[in-house]
Coordinates of C-alpha atoms and ligand atoms in Angstrom, one line a residue:
M136 CA 0.0 0.0 0.0
P137 CA 1.4 3.4 -0.9
I138 CA 2.4 5.7 2.0
Q139 CA 0.0 8.5 3.0
V140 CA 1.3 12.0 3.6
E141 CA -1.0 14.4 5.6
Q142 CA -0.1 18.0 6.4
L143 CA -0.6 19.1 10.0
G144 CA -0.8 22.8 10.6
Q145 CA -0.7 25.5 8.2
T146 CA 2.4 25.6 6.1
F147 CA 4.5 22.6 6.8
F148 CA 4.9 19.6 9.0
A149 CA 3.4 16.3 7.8
V150 CA 2.6 13.0 9.3
V151 CA 3.6 9.9 7.1
K152 CA 1.5 6.7 7.6
G153 CA 2.2 3.3 6.1
I154 CA 6.0 3.0 7.0
D155 CA 7.5 0.3 9.4
A156 CA 11.0 2.0 9.9
R157 CA 12.3 -1.4 11.1
E158 CA 12.0 -2.7 7.4
P159 CA 13.8 -1.6 4.4
T160 CA 11.7 1.1 2.5
P161 CA 10.6 0.4 -1.0
R162 CA 12.5 2.8 -3.4
E163 CA 9.4 4.5 -4.5
D164 CA 8.5 5.2 -1.0
V165 CA 12.0 6.6 -0.3
R166 CA 11.3 8.9 -3.3
S167 CA 7.9 10.0 -2.0
I168 CA 9.5 10.6 1.4
V169 CA 12.1 13.0 -0.2
D170 CA 9.4 14.8 -2.1
A171 CA 7.3 15.2 0.9
I172 CA 10.1 16.6 3.0
D173 CA 11.0 19.1 0.1
D174 CA 7.5 20.3 0.5
H175 CA 6.9 20.1 4.3
G176 CA 10.2 20.4 5.9
V177 CA 9.4 18.1 8.8
L178 CA 7.7 14.6 8.8
L179 CA 6.5 12.5 11.6
F180 CA 6.5 8.7 11.5
P181 CA 4.4 7.6 14.5
G182 CA 4.3 4.4 16.3
Q183 CA 7.8 3.2 15.4
T184 CA 9.9 0.7 17.7
L185 CA 13.5 1.2 16.7
N186 CA 16.7 -0.1 18.2
E187 CA 20.0 1.8 17.5
E188 CA 20.8 -0.4 14.3
Q189 CA 17.2 0.1 12.8
H190 CA 17.3 3.7 13.5
M191 CA 20.7 4.0 11.6
A192 CA 19.6 1.7 8.8
F193 CA 16.3 3.8 8.1
S194 CA 18.3 7.0 8.1
R195 CA 20.9 5.7 5.7
Q196 CA 18.4 5.1 3.1
F197 CA 18.4 8.9 2.6
G198 CA 22.2 9.5 2.6
E199 CA 25.5 9.1 4.6
L200 CA 25.4 9.3 8.4
E201 CA 27.4 11.9 10.2
V202 CA 29.6 11.1 13.2
T203 CA 28.2 13.7 15.7
Y204 CA 30.3 16.0 17.7
Q205 CA 30.2 15.3 21.4
K206 CA 32.1 17.0 24.0
G207 CA 34.0 14.6 26.3
R208 CA 35.0 11.1 25.5
K209 CA 32.4 8.8 27.0
R210 CA 29.1 8.3 25.0
R211 CA 25.9 6.6 26.0
L212 CA 25.3 5.8 22.4
R213 CA 27.5 4.9 19.4
A214 CA 29.2 7.9 17.5
E215 CA 26.5 8.0 14.8
F216 CA 24.1 9.3 17.4
A217 CA 23.5 12.7 19.2
D218 CA 22.3 12.0 22.5
A219 CA 19.2 14.2 23.1
S220 CA 18.5 12.7 26.6
N221 CA 19.2 13.9 29.9
L222 CA 21.3 10.7 30.8
G223 CA 25.0 10.4 31.3
A224 CA 27.3 7.8 29.7
D225 CA 26.5 5.6 32.6
G226 CA 22.7 5.6 31.9
E227 CA 21.9 7.6 35.1
L228 CA 20.1 11.0 35.2
L229 CA 22.4 14.0 34.8
A230 CA 22.4 16.4 37.7
P231 CA 20.6 19.6 36.2
N232 CA 23.6 21.8 37.2
S233 CA 26.2 19.5 35.6
E234 CA 28.4 20.8 32.8
R235 CA 26.9 18.1 30.5
A236 CA 23.4 19.3 31.3
K237 CA 24.3 23.0 30.4
Y238 CA 25.8 21.8 27.3
N239 CA 22.7 19.9 26.3
R240 CA 20.5 22.7 27.1
A241 CA 21.8 24.7 24.1
N242 CA 19.2 22.3 22.2
Q243 CA 16.6 24.6 23.6
L244 CA 18.0 27.6 21.6
W245 CA 16.6 27.7 17.9
H246 CA 19.2 26.1 15.6
S247 CA 19.8 23.9 12.6
D248 CA 21.9 20.9 13.4
A249 CA 25.5 21.2 12.5
S250 CA 25.4 24.6 10.9
F251 CA 28.9 24.9 12.4
R252 CA 30.3 22.5 9.8
A253 CA 31.5 23.8 6.6
I254 CA 29.3 21.3 4.7
P255 CA 26.3 21.6 7.1
S256 CA 23.9 18.7 7.6
K257 CA 20.9 17.6 5.6
Y258 CA 18.2 15.6 7.4
S259 CA 18.0 14.7 11.1
F260 CA 16.0 11.8 12.6
L261 CA 14.9 12.1 16.3
Y262 CA 13.3 9.1 17.9
A263 CA 11.5 9.2 21.3
E264 CA 12.2 6.2 23.5
T265 CA 10.8 7.7 26.8
V266 CA 8.9 10.9 27.1
A267 CA 8.6 13.4 29.9
S268 CA 5.1 13.1 31.6
K269 CA 4.6 16.7 30.6
D270 CA 6.4 19.6 28.6
G271 CA 9.6 18.7 26.7
E272 CA 8.0 19.3 23.3
T273 CA 10.2 20.2 20.2
E274 CA 9.3 23.2 18.1
F275 CA 10.0 23.6 14.4
A276 CA 10.2 26.9 12.5
D277 CA 9.6 27.1 8.8
E278 CA 12.4 29.4 7.2
R279 CA 10.8 29.0 3.7
G280 CA 7.5 30.4 5.0
G281 CA 9.6 33.2 6.9
W282 CA 11.6 34.1 3.9
D283 CA 8.5 34.3 1.5
A284 CA 6.7 36.7 3.9
L285 CA 9.8 38.9 4.5
D286 CA 9.5 42.5 3.1
E287 CA 11.6 43.4 0.2
E288 CA 13.8 45.6 2.0
R289 CA 15.0 43.0 4.4
K290 CA 15.1 40.3 1.6
N291 CA 17.5 42.7 -0.3
R292 CA 19.7 43.1 2.8
A293 CA 19.8 39.4 3.6
E294 CA 20.6 38.1 0.0
G295 CA 24.3 37.8 -0.4
M296 CA 24.9 38.0 3.4
V297 CA 27.3 35.4 4.9
A298 CA 27.4 34.6 8.6
G299 CA 30.0 32.8 10.7
H300 CA 28.7 29.7 12.7
S301 CA 30.4 28.0 15.5
L302 CA 29.2 25.5 18.1
M303 CA 31.0 27.6 20.7
T304 CA 28.6 30.6 20.1
S305 CA 25.6 28.4 21.0
R306 CA 27.2 26.7 23.9
I307 CA 28.5 30.0 25.5
K308 CA 24.9 31.3 25.4
T309 CA 23.9 28.5 27.9
G310 CA 26.7 29.1 30.3
F311 CA 29.1 26.3 29.1
K312 CA 32.5 27.9 28.6
T313 CA 35.3 25.3 29.1
F314 CA 36.7 24.7 25.5
T315 CA 40.3 23.4 25.3
P316 CA 42.6 25.2 23.0
E317 CA 42.2 22.2 20.4
E318 CA 38.6 22.5 20.5
Q319 CA 38.7 26.2 20.0
E320 CA 40.8 25.6 16.9
S321 CA 38.6 22.9 15.6
L322 CA 35.4 24.8 16.3
K323 CA 36.4 28.1 14.6
P324 CA 33.3 29.8 12.8
V325 CA 32.6 28.6 9.3
P326 CA 30.8 30.7 6.7
Q327 CA 27.2 30.0 5.8
S328 CA 24.8 31.9 3.6
V329 CA 22.0 33.5 5.4
V330 CA 19.7 32.7 2.4
R331 CA 19.8 29.3 0.8
T332 CA 18.6 27.8 -2.4
H333 CA 19.1 24.1 -2.0
D334 CA 15.6 23.1 -3.0
P335 CA 15.2 21.4 -6.5
K336 CA 12.4 23.7 -7.4
G337 CA 14.6 26.8 -6.6
R338 CA 12.6 27.8 -3.6
K339 CA 14.5 30.0 -1.2
N340 CA 14.7 30.2 2.6
L341 CA 16.4 31.8 5.6
Y342 CA 19.3 29.8 7.3
L343 CA 19.7 31.2 10.8
G344 CA 20.1 29.7 14.4
S345 CA 22.0 30.1 17.7
H346 CA 25.4 28.9 16.1
A347 CA 25.6 32.1 14.1
G348 CA 27.6 34.8 15.7
E349 CA 28.8 37.4 13.1
V350 CA 28.1 38.6 9.9
Y351 CA 31.3 38.9 7.5
G352 CA 31.7 42.5 6.4
E353 CA 29.3 44.1 9.0
D354 CA 30.3 45.5 12.4
P355 CA 29.6 42.7 14.9
E356 CA 26.8 44.6 16.7
T357 CA 24.8 45.6 13.6
G358 CA 25.2 42.1 12.0
V359 CA 24.1 40.1 15.0
K360 CA 21.2 42.5 15.5
F361 CA 20.0 41.9 11.9
L362 CA 20.2 38.0 12.5
E363 CA 18.3 38.2 15.6
E364 CA 15.6 40.3 13.9
L365 CA 15.3 37.8 11.0
L366 CA 15.3 34.9 13.6
E367 CA 12.4 36.7 15.4
F368 CA 10.5 37.1 12.2
T369 CA 10.7 33.6 11.2
T370 CA 9.8 32.2 14.6
Q371 CA 6.5 33.9 14.8
P372 CA 3.6 31.7 15.6
Q373 CA 2.4 31.3 12.0
F374 CA 5.7 29.8 11.1
V375 CA 6.1 27.4 14.1
Y376 CA 4.9 24.0 14.6
C377 CA 5.1 22.4 18.2
H378 CA 5.5 18.6 18.3
K379 CA 4.2 17.1 21.4
W380 CA 6.1 13.8 21.6
S381 CA 4.6 10.3 22.0
V382 CA 6.8 7.1 22.8
G383 CA 7.7 5.7 19.3
D384 CA 7.6 8.9 17.3
L385 CA 10.3 9.3 14.7
V386 CA 10.6 12.9 13.4
M387 CA 12.6 13.7 10.3
W388 CA 13.5 17.1 9.3
D389 CA 15.5 19.1 6.8
N390 CA 18.1 21.2 8.6
R391 CA 18.7 23.2 5.4
R392 CA 15.2 24.7 5.6
V393 CA 13.9 24.5 9.2
M394 CA 15.2 25.4 12.6
H395 CA 14.2 23.6 15.8
R396 CA 14.5 23.9 19.6
G397 CA 13.7 21.8 22.3
R398 CA 11.4 23.0 25.2
P399 CA 12.2 22.7 28.9
W400 CA 10.9 19.9 31.0
D401 CA 11.4 18.8 34.7
E402 CA 14.8 17.3 34.3
N403 CA 14.4 15.1 37.4
E404 CA 12.5 12.9 35.0
P405 CA 14.1 11.1 32.2
R406 CA 13.4 12.0 28.5
I407 CA 15.2 9.5 26.5
M408 CA 15.7 10.7 22.7
R409 CA 18.5 9.9 20.1
R410 CA 19.2 11.3 16.8
T411 CA 21.0 10.6 13.6
T412 CA 22.0 13.1 11.1
L413 CA 23.0 13.0 7.5
V414 CA 26.0 14.8 5.8
G415 CA 25.0 17.6 3.5
D416 CA 25.4 17.6 -0.2
G417 CA 27.9 20.6 -0.4
P418 CA 28.8 24.0 1.1
T419 CA 26.4 27.1 1.1
V420 CA 29.3 29.4 0.3
V421 CA 32.1 29.1 -2.1
D422 CA 35.0 31.6 -2.3
G423 CA 33.3 33.8 0.1
R424 CA 30.1 34.1 -1.8
P425 CA 26.5 32.3 -1.3
I426 CA 25.9 29.8 -4.0
N427 CA 22.7 28.3 -5.6
E428 CA 23.2 24.9 -3.9
A429 CA 20.9 23.1 -6.2
E430 CA 22.8 24.5 -9.3
Y431 CA 26.1 23.8 -7.7
L432 CA 25.1 20.1 -7.2
R433 CA 23.9 19.8 -10.7
L434 CA 27.3 21.0 -12.0
K435 CA 29.2 18.9 -9.5
L436 CA 27.3 15.8 -10.5
S437 CA 27.5 16.5 -14.4
Ligands
LIG298 C1 18.3 17.6 18.4 C2 17.6 18.7 19.2 C3 15.8 19.0 20.6 C4 14.9 18.2 21.6 O1 18.2 16.3 18.8 O2 19.1 17.9 17.5 O3 17.8 19.7 19.2 O4 13.8 18.6 21.9 N1 16.7 18.1 20.1 O5 15.4 17.1 22.2
LIG299 MN1 19.2 19.9 17.2

């Protein structure tokens, strides 16, 4: 039976029925899912039961897995996962005032996964194993809807703009400051276009988030202020979908086009979530200038 895609909310976010993510997905369904995410930006596959291997195998059908950055050596999960839980490597609850908890709390700022990499990531797949009894939702903001609705003056100003993204920028905002000199070197800001054109149909969107800390060629205060203004614009209620998690939800989103943020919950309760992420197709900036990524990819592949 073909899959069914139903849009929830006004402009984006759809639920996909007819997929058992433990099993290989038929090729035509993989294509339909890619078409659906191009249109909607975020897809929910409810009612899944996934172990780590199955979660990785489902994700790999859409591209190459990223090895995620995780501060510190010890991990609860294998290196292909970002741990979005409030558990330590030992599987015990993290103390809410621990360094690790502060580090994780940066997920509660609007962001796009791995925008601090020169080739930023494509899709993420977040799976809910245990949910909090209340709160702890994840919100998604539609940066295509935001771009479409933006006035011409700010569109003209944003077009051509390049911002520097670093993981340190977002972590410092939540009070985590202890980066070694090697980390500071490897986490230096990378250039990202503020307006992206990655979509095969040529649709544009904003590309913002908490990793962005400067605009090249602008004085620091003015540049950051403009990025904040754009972020505020594209996170207005009409562009935001709030997902209330149920156990077994798998949510897939396109980091190139939506931002997301986790919402707080009582961290004395476990909330156990894990995420895989796919490597992006290419950079958003070449020789200091934003590129049309869809075009760039066509040339690269031809
Ligand atoms: C993530 C993330 C938010 C959340 O996993 O990338 O930002 O609600 N998660 O857990
Ligand atoms: Mn994230």
